[in-house]
mmCIF file of C-alpha atoms and ligand atoms in Angstrom:
data_model
loop_
_atom_site.group_PDB
_atom_site.id
_atom_site.type_symbol
_atom_site.label_atom_id
_atom_site.label_comp_id
_atom_site.label_asym_id
_atom_site.label_seq_id
_atom_site.Cartn_x
_atom_site.Cartn_y
_atom_site.Cartn_z
ATOM 1 C CA MET Q 67 28.109 -22.708 180.086
ATOM 2 C CA THR Q 68 27.134 -24.957 183.013
ATOM 3 C CA PRO Q 69 28.618 -23.522 186.327
ATOM 4 C CA ALA Q 70 31.175 -25.324 188.500
ATOM 5 C CA ARG Q 71 29.230 -27.320 191.173
ATOM 6 C CA ALA Q 72 30.288 -25.764 194.793
ATOM 7 C CA ALA Q 73 29.868 -28.812 197.039
ATOM 8 C CA ILE Q 74 30.300 -29.139 200.687
ATOM 9 C CA THR Q 75 32.786 -32.179 201.311
ATOM 10 C CA ARG Q 76 33.426 -31.780 205.127
ATOM 11 C CA LEU Q 77 31.040 -30.370 207.708
ATOM 12 C CA THR Q 78 32.512 -30.133 211.071
ATOM 13 C CA VAL Q 79 30.705 -28.477 213.890
ATOM 14 C CA THR Q 80 32.090 -27.930 217.767
ATOM 15 C CA ASN Q 81 29.731 -26.999 220.396
ATOM 16 C CA PHE Q 82 27.201 -25.678 218.245
ATOM 17 C CA ARG Q 83 23.647 -25.758 219.172
ATOM 18 C CA SER Q 84 22.974 -29.304 220.373
ATOM 19 C CA TYR Q 85 26.269 -30.372 218.606
ATOM 20 C CA GLU Q 86 29.204 -31.056 221.273
ATOM 21 C CA GLN Q 87 30.914 -32.052 217.887
ATOM 22 C CA ALA Q 88 29.840 -33.800 214.363
ATOM 23 C CA ARG Q 89 31.536 -34.378 211.422
ATOM 24 C CA LEU Q 90 30.128 -35.303 208.240
ATOM 25 C CA GLU Q 91 32.364 -36.494 205.427
ATOM 26 C CA LEU Q 92 30.809 -36.175 202.420
ATOM 27 C CA ASP Q 93 30.799 -36.444 198.320
ATOM 28 C CA ALA Q 94 29.789 -33.671 196.130
ATOM 29 C CA ARG Q 95 26.270 -35.105 195.620
ATOM 30 C CA PRO Q 96 23.053 -33.762 197.300
ATOM 31 C CA VAL Q 97 22.492 -34.359 200.705
ATOM 32 C CA VAL Q 98 19.393 -35.658 202.991
ATOM 33 C CA LEU Q 99 19.342 -35.325 206.797
ATOM 34 C CA THR Q 100 16.664 -37.605 208.361
ATOM 35 C CA GLY Q 101 15.843 -38.008 212.172
ATOM 36 C CA ASP Q 102 13.334 -36.957 214.463
ATOM 37 C CA ASN Q 103 11.764 -33.957 215.400
ATOM 38 C CA GLY Q 104 14.573 -32.084 217.553
ATOM 39 C CA ALA Q 105 17.526 -34.383 216.219
ATOM 40 C CA GLY Q 106 19.464 -31.721 214.813
ATOM 41 C CA LYS Q 107 18.902 -31.473 211.261
ATOM 42 C CA THR Q 108 18.122 -27.803 211.168
ATOM 43 C CA ASN Q 109 21.259 -27.206 213.500
ATOM 44 C CA LEU Q 110 23.140 -28.565 210.894
ATOM 45 C CA LEU Q 111 21.919 -26.342 208.201
ATOM 46 C CA GLU Q 112 21.946 -23.229 210.002
ATOM 47 C CA ALA Q 113 25.520 -24.126 210.849
ATOM 48 C CA LEU Q 114 26.302 -24.357 206.576
ATOM 49 C CA SER Q 115 24.317 -21.228 206.340
ATOM 50 C CA LEU Q 116 26.825 -19.689 208.803
ATOM 51 C CA LEU Q 117 29.610 -20.559 205.925
ATOM 52 C CA SER Q 118 27.861 -16.961 204.092
ATOM 53 C CA PRO Q 119 27.914 -13.382 205.723
ATOM 54 C CA GLY Q 120 24.724 -12.485 207.913
ATOM 55 C CA ARG Q 121 23.298 -14.121 210.660
ATOM 56 C CA GLY Q 122 22.090 -17.648 208.878
ATOM 57 C CA LEU Q 123 19.087 -19.526 208.607
ATOM 58 C CA ARG Q 124 17.339 -18.747 211.767
ATOM 59 C CA GLY Q 125 18.977 -14.872 211.923
ATOM 60 C CA ALA Q 126 20.095 -15.860 215.653
ATOM 61 C CA ARG Q 127 22.096 -13.844 217.656
ATOM 62 C CA LEU Q 128 25.677 -15.455 218.456
ATOM 63 C CA ALA Q 129 25.368 -16.345 221.973
ATOM 64 C CA GLU Q 130 22.337 -18.238 221.086
ATOM 65 C CA LEU Q 131 24.756 -21.029 218.787
ATOM 66 C CA ALA Q 132 26.913 -21.652 221.536
ATOM 67 C CA ARG Q 133 25.851 -25.268 222.872
ATOM 68 C CA ILE Q 134 24.409 -24.560 226.670
ATOM 69 C CA GLY Q 135 26.057 -25.860 229.481
ATOM 70 C CA THR Q 136 29.864 -24.784 228.094
ATOM 71 C CA ASP Q 137 31.701 -21.608 228.002
ATOM 72 C CA ALA Q 138 34.218 -23.068 225.285
ATOM 73 C CA PRO Q 139 33.902 -21.481 221.478
ATOM 74 C CA TRP Q 140 31.505 -22.843 218.887
ATOM 75 C CA GLY Q 141 32.832 -23.480 215.338
ATOM 76 C CA VAL Q 142 31.993 -24.492 212.303
ATOM 77 C CA ALA Q 143 34.372 -25.911 209.352
ATOM 78 C CA ALA Q 144 33.894 -26.966 206.166
ATOM 79 C CA THR Q 145 35.870 -28.203 203.007
ATOM 80 C CA LEU Q 146 34.256 -26.619 200.095
ATOM 81 C CA ASN Q 147 34.811 -27.847 196.943
ATOM 82 C CA VAL Q 148 34.478 -25.765 193.492
ATOM 83 C CA GLY Q 149 35.611 -27.093 190.051
ATOM 84 C CA GLU Q 150 39.596 -28.419 190.934
ATOM 85 C CA GLN Q 151 39.497 -26.038 193.533
ATOM 86 C CA THR Q 152 39.351 -26.775 197.162
ATOM 87 C CA HIS Q 153 38.960 -24.368 200.297
ATOM 88 C CA GLU Q 154 38.855 -24.317 204.097
ATOM 89 C CA LEU Q 155 36.421 -22.059 205.430
ATOM 90 C CA GLY Q 156 35.383 -22.028 209.134
ATOM 91 C CA THR Q 157 33.769 -19.831 211.264
ATOM 92 C CA GLY Q 158 33.112 -19.655 215.025
ATOM 93 C CA SER Q 159 32.908 -17.119 217.948
ATOM 94 C CA ASP Q 160 36.005 -15.497 218.785
ATOM 95 C CA PRO Q 161 38.403 -17.726 220.868
ATOM 96 C CA ALA Q 162 39.916 -14.781 222.485
ATOM 97 C CA GLY Q 163 37.016 -14.213 224.339
ATOM 98 C CA PRO Q 164 35.210 -13.816 226.760
ATOM 99 C CA GLY Q 165 35.777 -9.985 226.780
ATOM 100 C CA PRO Q 166 34.017 -6.840 225.984
ATOM 101 C CA GLY Q 167 32.079 -7.984 222.898
ATOM 102 C CA ALA Q 168 32.708 -11.473 223.152
ATOM 103 C CA GLY Q 169 30.194 -13.596 222.057
ATOM 104 C CA ASP Q 170 28.744 -10.846 219.562
ATOM 105 C CA ARG Q 171 31.763 -11.621 217.088
ATOM 106 C CA ARG Q 172 32.031 -13.663 214.242
ATOM 107 C CA VAL Q 173 35.235 -14.645 213.019
ATOM 108 C CA ALA Q 174 36.121 -16.189 210.114
ATOM 109 C CA ARG Q 175 38.677 -17.707 208.204
ATOM 110 C CA ILE Q 176 39.607 -19.039 205.068
ATOM 111 C CA ASP Q 177 42.203 -21.002 203.891
ATOM 112 C CA GLY Q 178 43.615 -20.828 207.496
ATOM 113 C CA ASN Q 179 43.581 -17.134 207.239
ATOM 114 C CA PRO Q 180 41.909 -14.680 209.319
ATOM 115 C CA ALA Q 181 38.629 -13.492 206.952
ATOM 116 C CA ARG Q 182 35.712 -10.999 207.402
ATOM 117 C CA ALA Q 183 32.493 -12.844 207.608
ATOM 118 C CA THR Q 184 31.534 -11.028 204.444
ATOM 119 C CA ASP Q 185 34.435 -12.146 202.655
ATOM 120 C CA LEU Q 186 32.824 -15.768 202.915
ATOM 121 C CA GLY Q 187 30.605 -14.281 200.387
ATOM 122 C CA GLU Q 188 33.156 -14.510 197.796
ATOM 123 C CA HIS Q 189 33.622 -18.148 197.885
ATOM 124 C CA LEU Q 190 30.379 -19.849 198.794
ATOM 125 C CA ALA Q 191 27.040 -18.684 197.951
ATOM 126 C CA VAL Q 192 24.178 -20.051 200.536
ATOM 127 C CA LEU Q 193 20.311 -20.149 200.020
ATOM 128 C CA TRP Q 194 17.517 -21.610 202.454
ATOM 129 C CA LEU Q 195 13.861 -22.089 202.748
ATOM 130 C CA THR Q 196 12.890 -22.814 205.785
ATOM 131 C CA PRO Q 197 9.101 -23.844 207.497
ATOM 132 C CA GLN Q 198 9.639 -20.445 209.262
ATOM 133 C CA MET Q 199 9.631 -18.865 205.854
ATOM 134 C CA ASP Q 200 5.997 -19.844 205.265
ATOM 135 C CA ARG Q 201 4.770 -17.077 207.064
ATOM 136 C CA LEU Q 202 6.890 -14.572 205.079
ATOM 137 C CA PHE Q 203 4.472 -13.002 202.728
ATOM 138 C CA ALA Q 204 2.089 -12.626 205.530
ATOM 139 C CA GLU Q 205 4.154 -11.070 208.003
ATOM 140 C CA GLY Q 206 6.227 -7.716 208.209
ATOM 141 C CA ALA Q 207 8.386 -6.016 205.437
ATOM 142 C CA SER Q 208 11.805 -6.820 207.391
ATOM 143 C CA ALA Q 209 11.457 -10.808 206.616
ATOM 144 C CA ARG Q 210 11.066 -9.631 202.899
ATOM 145 C CA ARG Q 211 13.758 -7.783 202.603
ATOM 146 C CA ARG Q 212 16.261 -10.116 204.470
ATOM 147 C CA PHE Q 213 15.086 -13.015 202.061
ATOM 148 C CA PHE Q 214 15.663 -10.562 198.754
ATOM 149 C CA ASP Q 215 18.835 -9.533 199.834
ATOM 150 C CA ARG Q 216 20.281 -12.755 200.777
ATOM 151 C CA LEU Q 217 19.293 -13.499 197.087
ATOM 152 C CA VAL Q 218 20.811 -10.454 196.103
ATOM 153 C CA LEU Q 219 24.068 -11.819 198.419
ATOM 154 C CA GLY Q 220 24.212 -14.995 196.021
ATOM 155 C CA LEU Q 221 24.294 -12.558 192.935
ATOM 156 C CA ASP Q 222 26.524 -10.028 194.204
ATOM 157 C CA PRO Q 223 29.124 -10.593 197.718
ATOM 158 C CA ALA Q 224 29.342 -6.890 198.024
ATOM 159 C CA HIS Q 225 25.747 -6.454 198.860
ATOM 160 C CA GLY Q 226 26.910 -8.091 202.362
ATOM 161 C CA THR Q 227 29.685 -5.058 202.793
ATOM 162 C CA ARG Q 228 27.214 -2.632 201.880
ATOM 163 C CA SER Q 229 24.706 -3.354 204.027
ATOM 164 C CA ASN Q 230 27.144 -3.477 206.666
ATOM 165 C CA ARG Q 231 28.407 0.093 205.956
ATOM 166 C CA TYR Q 232 24.682 1.257 206.340
ATOM 167 C CA GLU Q 233 23.624 -0.564 209.253
ATOM 168 C CA ARG Q 234 26.200 0.686 210.939
ATOM 169 C CA ALA Q 235 25.926 4.568 209.962
ATOM 170 C CA LEU Q 236 22.074 4.194 210.495
ATOM 171 C CA ARG Q 237 23.063 3.096 214.615
ATOM 172 C CA GLN Q 238 25.322 5.686 214.929
ATOM 173 C CA ARG Q 239 22.598 8.207 213.679
ATOM 174 C CA ALA Q 240 20.217 6.796 215.739
ATOM 175 C CA ARG Q 241 22.727 7.109 218.964
ATOM 176 C CA LEU Q 242 23.045 10.916 218.145
ATOM 177 C CA LEU Q 243 19.387 11.660 217.474
ATOM 178 C CA GLN Q 244 18.974 9.664 221.108
ATOM 179 C CA GLU Q 245 21.531 11.697 222.683
ATOM 180 C CA GLY Q 246 19.891 14.466 221.616
ATOM 181 C CA ARG Q 247 23.954 15.407 220.826
ATOM 182 C CA ALA Q 248 23.287 16.922 217.604
ATOM 183 C CA ASP Q 249 26.670 17.981 216.166
ATOM 184 C CA PRO Q 250 25.647 18.949 212.262
ATOM 185 C CA ALA Q 251 29.108 17.860 211.492
ATOM 186 C CA TRP Q 252 28.689 14.335 212.211
ATOM 187 C CA LEU Q 253 25.634 13.706 211.471
ATOM 188 C CA ASP Q 254 26.491 15.372 207.753
ATOM 189 C CA GLY Q 255 29.158 12.879 207.465
ATOM 190 C CA LEU Q 256 26.569 9.727 208.532
ATOM 191 C CA GLU Q 257 24.048 10.677 206.354
ATOM 192 C CA ARG Q 258 26.398 10.921 203.607
ATOM 193 C CA GLU Q 259 27.792 7.534 204.093
ATOM 194 C CA LEU Q 260 23.797 6.315 204.409
ATOM 195 C CA ALA Q 261 22.996 8.434 201.153
ATOM 196 C CA GLU Q 262 25.858 6.382 199.043
ATOM 197 C CA THR Q 263 25.678 2.942 200.372
ATOM 198 C CA GLY Q 264 21.812 3.340 200.685
ATOM 199 C CA VAL Q 265 21.509 4.171 196.567
ATOM 200 C CA ALA Q 266 24.018 1.446 196.577
ATOM 201 C CA ILE Q 267 21.723 -0.818 197.959
ATOM 202 C CA ALA Q 268 18.735 -0.051 196.261
ATOM 203 C CA ALA Q 269 20.296 -0.138 192.815
ATOM 204 C CA ALA Q 270 21.868 -3.248 193.779
ATOM 205 C CA ARG Q 271 18.227 -4.762 194.579
ATOM 206 C CA ARG Q 272 16.792 -3.388 191.273
ATOM 207 C CA ALA Q 273 19.246 -4.606 189.132
ATOM 208 C CA TYR Q 274 19.008 -7.797 190.948
ATOM 209 C CA LEU Q 275 15.281 -8.021 190.053
ATOM 210 C CA GLU Q 276 15.472 -7.421 186.427
ATOM 211 C CA ARG Q 277 17.431 -10.397 186.482
ATOM 212 C CA LEU Q 278 15.122 -12.419 188.550
ATOM 213 C CA VAL Q 279 12.611 -11.933 186.174
ATOM 214 C CA ALA Q 280 14.100 -12.807 183.214
ATOM 215 C CA ALA Q 281 15.738 -16.341 185.487
ATOM 216 C CA LEU Q 282 11.690 -16.711 186.824
ATOM 217 C CA ALA Q 283 10.262 -16.621 183.551
ATOM 218 C CA LEU Q 284 12.742 -19.387 182.434
ATOM 219 C CA GLY Q 285 11.941 -21.530 185.612
ATOM 220 C CA THR Q 286 9.851 -24.645 185.851
ATOM 221 C CA ASP Q 287 6.211 -24.973 185.159
ATOM 222 C CA ALA Q 288 5.883 -26.954 187.899
ATOM 223 C CA PHE Q 289 5.591 -24.103 190.421
ATOM 224 C CA PRO Q 290 3.489 -21.596 190.080
ATOM 225 C CA ARG Q 291 5.351 -17.814 188.757
ATOM 226 C CA PRO Q 292 5.575 -15.297 191.488
ATOM 227 C CA ALA Q 293 5.468 -11.504 189.752
ATOM 228 C CA ILE Q 294 7.814 -9.389 192.143
ATOM 229 C CA ALA Q 295 8.872 -5.869 192.448
ATOM 230 C CA VAL Q 296 10.296 -3.954 195.796
ATOM 231 C CA SER Q 297 8.937 -0.748 197.132
ATOM 232 C CA GLY Q 298 10.716 1.217 198.818
ATOM 233 C CA LEU Q 299 11.698 5.359 198.529
ATOM 234 C CA VAL Q 300 15.789 4.889 197.451
ATOM 235 C CA GLU Q 301 14.388 2.316 194.575
ATOM 236 C CA GLU Q 302 11.682 4.210 193.516
ATOM 237 C CA MET Q 303 13.859 7.600 193.316
ATOM 238 C CA LEU Q 304 16.084 5.576 190.923
ATOM 239 C CA GLY Q 305 13.586 4.698 188.797
ATOM 240 C CA GLN Q 306 13.285 8.415 187.806
ATOM 241 C CA ALA Q 307 16.620 9.944 188.303
ATOM 242 C CA SER Q 308 20.805 9.166 188.124
ATOM 243 C CA ALA Q 309 22.146 7.763 191.241
ATOM 244 C CA LEU Q 310 24.259 10.738 192.128
ATOM 245 C CA GLN Q 311 20.833 12.618 191.904
ATOM 246 C CA ALA Q 312 18.852 10.099 194.411
ATOM 247 C CA GLU Q 313 22.181 10.393 196.587
ATOM 248 C CA ASP Q 314 21.522 14.152 197.050
ATOM 249 C CA GLU Q 315 17.821 13.687 197.039
ATOM 250 C CA PHE Q 316 18.214 10.763 200.042
ATOM 251 C CA ARG Q 317 20.588 12.907 201.709
ATOM 252 C CA ARG Q 318 18.620 16.185 202.196
ATOM 253 C CA ARG Q 319 15.534 14.084 202.979
ATOM 254 C CA LEU Q 320 17.793 12.698 205.931
ATOM 255 C CA ALA Q 321 18.902 15.873 207.018
ATOM 256 C CA ALA Q 322 15.448 17.263 206.696
ATOM 257 C CA SER Q 323 13.719 14.383 208.912
ATOM 258 C CA ARG Q 324 16.356 14.625 211.871
ATOM 259 C CA ALA Q 325 13.917 16.249 214.167
ATOM 260 C CA ALA Q 326 11.599 13.621 213.448
ATOM 261 C CA ASP Q 327 13.394 11.004 213.681
ATOM 262 C CA ALA Q 328 14.584 11.677 216.712
ATOM 263 C CA ALA Q 329 11.183 12.266 218.029
ATOM 264 C CA ALA Q 330 10.316 8.886 216.940
ATOM 265 C CA GLY Q 331 13.161 6.993 218.665
ATOM 266 C CA GLY Q 332 16.022 7.397 216.168
ATOM 267 C CA THR Q 333 16.046 5.370 213.845
ATOM 268 C CA ALA Q 334 15.371 6.953 210.602
ATOM 269 C CA THR Q 335 12.269 6.441 209.026
ATOM 270 C CA ILE Q 336 13.073 6.829 205.137
ATOM 271 C CA GLY Q 337 15.522 5.062 203.303
ATOM 272 C CA PRO Q 338 16.014 0.781 202.125
ATOM 273 C CA HIS Q 339 15.847 -0.715 205.206
ATOM 274 C CA LYS Q 340 12.506 0.332 205.204
ATOM 275 C CA SER Q 341 11.763 -1.260 201.527
ATOM 276 C CA ASP Q 342 9.406 -3.989 201.065
ATOM 277 C CA VAL Q 343 8.880 -6.590 198.298
ATOM 278 C CA ILE Q 344 6.074 -6.918 196.713
ATOM 279 C CA ALA Q 345 4.830 -10.562 195.548
ATOM 280 C CA MET Q 346 1.924 -11.835 193.549
ATOM 281 C CA HIS Q 347 0.795 -15.200 192.042
ATOM 282 C CA ALA Q 348 0.946 -13.971 188.340
ATOM 283 C CA ALA Q 349 -1.393 -16.253 187.091
ATOM 284 C CA LYS Q 350 -3.781 -15.933 189.627
ATOM 285 C CA ASP Q 351 -3.133 -12.026 189.577
ATOM 286 C CA MET Q 352 -3.363 -12.516 193.790
ATOM 287 C CA LEU Q 353 -1.031 -10.903 196.282
ATOM 288 C CA ALA Q 354 0.858 -13.895 197.667
ATOM 289 C CA GLU Q 355 -0.163 -13.097 201.188
ATOM 290 C CA ARG Q 356 -3.745 -13.952 200.129
ATOM 291 C CA CYS Q 357 -2.740 -17.034 198.820
ATOM 292 C CA SER Q 358 -2.898 -20.555 200.225
ATOM 293 C CA THR Q 359 -0.518 -22.323 202.283
ATOM 294 C CA GLY Q 360 0.872 -24.360 199.562
ATOM 295 C CA GLU Q 361 0.642 -21.885 197.219
ATOM 296 C CA GLN Q 362 2.899 -19.499 199.144
ATOM 297 C CA LYS Q 363 5.579 -22.032 199.404
ATOM 298 C CA ALA Q 364 5.575 -22.855 195.566
ATOM 299 C CA LEU Q 365 5.995 -19.318 194.731
ATOM 300 C CA LEU Q 366 8.909 -19.340 197.433
ATOM 301 C CA ILE Q 367 10.268 -22.038 195.855
ATOM 302 C CA SER Q 368 10.122 -20.510 192.200
ATOM 303 C CA LEU Q 369 12.243 -17.908 193.785
ATOM 304 C CA ILE Q 370 14.822 -19.874 195.482
ATOM 305 C CA LEU Q 371 15.052 -21.771 192.298
ATOM 306 C CA ALA Q 372 14.906 -18.579 189.916
ATOM 307 C CA GLY Q 373 17.677 -17.545 192.342
ATOM 308 C CA SER Q 374 19.711 -20.514 192.185
ATOM 309 C CA LEU Q 375 19.376 -20.325 188.305
ATOM 310 C CA LEU Q 376 20.797 -16.701 188.144
ATOM 311 C CA THR Q 377 23.793 -17.286 190.624
ATOM 312 C CA GLY Q 378 24.853 -20.354 188.846
ATOM 313 C CA ALA Q 379 24.499 -18.376 185.259
ATOM 314 C CA GLU Q 380 26.327 -15.277 186.595
ATOM 315 C CA ARG Q 381 28.369 -16.223 189.186
ATOM 316 C CA GLY Q 382 29.352 -19.555 186.988
ATOM 317 C CA THR Q 383 29.322 -21.365 190.539
ATOM 318 C CA THR Q 384 25.857 -22.878 191.736
ATOM 319 C CA PRO Q 385 24.723 -21.846 195.186
ATOM 320 C CA VAL Q 386 24.260 -24.053 197.678
ATOM 321 C CA LEU Q 387 20.572 -24.960 198.949
ATOM 322 C CA LEU Q 388 19.315 -25.834 202.089
ATOM 323 C CA LEU Q 389 16.055 -26.778 202.044
ATOM 324 C CA ASP Q 390 14.643 -27.494 205.499
ATOM 325 C CA GLU Q 391 11.362 -30.002 205.734
ATOM 326 C CA VAL Q 392 10.396 -28.869 202.113
ATOM 327 C CA ALA Q 393 9.731 -32.421 200.532
ATOM 328 C CA ALA Q 394 7.530 -33.463 202.854
ATOM 329 C CA HIS Q 395 4.981 -30.933 202.589
ATOM 330 C CA LEU Q 396 4.532 -31.394 198.538
ATOM 331 C CA ASP Q 397 2.456 -33.775 196.892
ATOM 332 C CA PRO Q 398 4.334 -36.507 195.021
ATOM 333 C CA ASP Q 399 3.987 -34.913 192.358
ATOM 334 C CA ARG Q 400 5.221 -31.649 193.014
ATOM 335 C CA ARG Q 401 7.969 -33.107 195.027
ATOM 336 C CA ALA Q 402 9.262 -34.946 191.988
ATOM 337 C CA ALA Q 403 8.880 -32.170 190.174
ATOM 338 C CA LEU Q 404 11.207 -30.233 192.387
ATOM 339 C CA TYR Q 405 13.901 -32.986 192.476
ATOM 340 C CA ASP Q 406 13.945 -32.365 188.690
ATOM 341 C CA ALA Q 407 14.385 -28.558 189.072
ATOM 342 C CA LEU Q 408 17.117 -29.078 191.741
ATOM 343 C CA ASP Q 409 19.007 -31.624 189.502
ATOM 344 C CA ARG Q 410 18.755 -29.631 186.337
ATOM 345 C CA LEU Q 411 20.399 -26.750 188.583
ATOM 346 C CA GLY Q 412 23.366 -28.981 189.311
ATOM 347 C CA GLY Q 413 24.023 -27.701 192.703
ATOM 348 C CA GLN Q 414 24.802 -29.621 195.755
ATOM 349 C CA PHE Q 415 21.325 -29.164 197.852
ATOM 350 C CA TRP Q 416 20.244 -30.166 201.130
ATOM 351 C CA LEU Q 417 17.305 -31.315 202.404
ATOM 352 C CA THR Q 418 15.724 -32.369 205.464
ATOM 353 C CA GLY Q 419 12.598 -34.557 206.824
ATOM 354 C CA THR Q 420 11.580 -36.860 209.591
ATOM 355 C CA GLU Q 421 11.101 -40.005 207.223
ATOM 356 C CA PRO Q 422 13.423 -41.191 204.576
ATOM 357 C CA GLY Q 423 10.218 -42.249 202.440
ATOM 358 C CA PRO Q 424 9.798 -38.524 200.459
ATOM 359 C CA PHE Q 425 13.383 -39.073 199.746
ATOM 360 C CA ARG Q 426 12.943 -42.475 197.686
ATOM 361 C CA LYS Q 427 13.274 -40.751 194.448
ATOM 362 C CA LEU Q 428 16.772 -39.476 195.352
ATOM 363 C CA ALA Q 429 18.083 -42.847 196.430
ATOM 364 C CA GLU Q 430 20.869 -43.373 193.420
ATOM 365 C CA LYS Q 431 21.202 -39.523 193.364
ATOM 366 C CA ALA Q 432 21.941 -38.368 196.882
ATOM 367 C CA GLN Q 433 23.774 -39.264 200.075
ATOM 368 C CA PHE Q 434 22.034 -40.125 202.962
ATOM 369 C CA PHE Q 435 22.211 -39.575 206.697
ATOM 370 C CA ALA Q 436 20.825 -40.046 210.170
ATOM 371 C CA VAL Q 437 20.531 -37.706 212.756
ATOM 372 C CA ARG Q 438 19.719 -38.796 216.075
ATOM 373 C CA ASP Q 439 20.262 -37.077 219.346
ATOM 374 C CA ALA Q 440 22.969 -34.633 218.100
ATOM 375 C CA ALA Q 441 24.908 -37.610 216.258
ATOM 376 C CA VAL Q 442 24.936 -37.920 212.553
ATOM 377 C CA SER Q 443 25.755 -40.906 211.217
ATOM 378 C CA ARG Q 444 25.539 -42.758 207.366
ATOM 379 C CA ALA Q 445 22.024 -43.858 206.747
HETATM 380 N N1 LIG G 1384 22.419 -23.719 221.993
HETATM 381 C C1 LIG G 1384 21.752 -24.443 222.329
HETATM 382 N N2 LIG G 1384 22.467 -25.137 223.299
HETATM 383 C C2 LIG G 1384 22.181 -26.639 223.195
HETATM 384 N N3 LIG G 1384 20.578 -27.212 222.475
HETATM 385 C C3 LIG G 1384 20.398 -26.143 221.662
HETATM 386 C C4 LIG G 1384 20.640 -25.270 221.476
HETATM 387 N N4 LIG G 1384 19.767 -24.480 220.614
HETATM 388 C C5 LIG G 1384 19.050 -25.202 219.867
HETATM 389 N N5 LIG G 1384 19.140 -26.915 221.302
HETATM 390 C C6 LIG G 1384 18.330 -27.982 220.914
HETATM 391 O O1 LIG G 1384 19.057 -28.371 219.306
HETATM 392 C C7 LIG G 1384 17.635 -29.270 219.415
HETATM 393 C C8 LIG G 1384 17.848 -29.465 217.793
HETATM 394 O O2 LIG G 1384 17.135 -28.895 216.973
HETATM 395 P P1 LIG G 1384 16.758 -28.735 215.653
HETATM 396 O O3 LIG G 1384 15.993 -27.763 215.291
HETATM 397 O O4 LIG G 1384 18.481 -28.963 214.774
HETATM 398 O O5 LIG G 1384 16.272 -29.888 215.408
HETATM 399 P P2 LIG G 1384 15.462 -30.744 214.406
HETATM 400 O O6 LIG G 1384 16.254 -32.047 213.777
HETATM 401 O O7 LIG G 1384 15.637 -29.903 213.208
HETATM 402 O O8 LIG G 1384 13.813 -30.881 214.842
HETATM 403 P P3 LIG G 1384 12.506 -30.980 213.831
HETATM 404 O O9 LIG G 1384 12.319 -31.960 213.087
HETATM 405 O O10 LIG G 1384 11.519 -30.725 214.777
HETATM 406 O O11 LIG G 1384 12.363 -29.463 213.177
HETATM 407 C C9 LIG G 1384 16.755 -29.210 219.949
HETATM 408 O O12 LIG G 1384 15.934 -30.018 220.586
HETATM 409 C C10 LIG G 1384 17.154 -27.403 220.827
HETATM 410 O O13 LIG G 1384 16.396 -27.573 221.529
HETATM 411 MG MG1 LIG G 1385 14.443 -28.919 211.927
#
């Protein structure tokens, strides 16, 4: 069955990054944003990325998102169209601030009602590729983990809640260990929570990986296929034991590592927050990190396309894809292949670039906007 297309049909940003206010009226077709360096293209994609759980495509702290020079709250609002349905999604800093933790709290609204940021994921899946991700395979494990967890979240909205619970318990345990206030019952409780949510996270990653491998096999030939694996203690436990056994074992290992964790600053040294994602260029049998810049980009494109295919097929709704500066770096054949692949996915995708040239092939299919000094107009 063809998935329903999720499309943003209106986007408003207020006091967000370089924007005082901007409003885009759209239809469901793909969107192309062009403009000079610093005009505000990536800022708009970042605003869209915040309509899903997490910290958005720059991984920014909330305080960075507010427009410099104003104390007013920032906000992003959008109309989401899915098939016959329309939803109003919104997010921003807490207008009730300043106060304790203000600027640190992101609030969300769905159809006018207060919601949690994690609830946004029930309505909309957003996936992205940015120039910063060009170094994903070469850099530390945390960026790869975030990338993979974002893909999982696109299919399984509960992954965000799970991860939040896990992170919270991890921080609380670290604080107790740092303070040397080793109340064993309290630590036991936190470790039980870590074991339960940690195993759920690892299980969701494993389940996703299996589907992703299948989706990659169905994907386009225009981009090299990655072979991909998740490597981590709890993920590996689940390869050999039931979820309950893995929970017991993980909990036991956490309890046994209290002293070592305390000595190392508090944060647990084992768990799914330490897992890594290993990618290979399958045809070349070469680790992704040893591939050329262009090959690494192509592997990421394959992953994003396969993830989108999977989300569309299994959730019945396409994700919104944000592809920042992707087109300009591809040769014309690859670019045409990307547009074809995106077209087949059938969802709304957003492309940015400094020049309209690379988007000429989309002239009939997309809607074009010019971004200039934090103002947007139809091009
Ligand atoms: N919190 C903020 N308040 C005000 N301006 C900001 C804030 N954060 C970022 N900016 C500015 O927003 C401007 C636009 O940034 P953006 O990354 O969207 O540009 P861009 O159009 O994507 O450019 P490029 O083509 O170079 O990628 C930058 O000049 C940046 O300094
Ligand atoms: Mg940019």
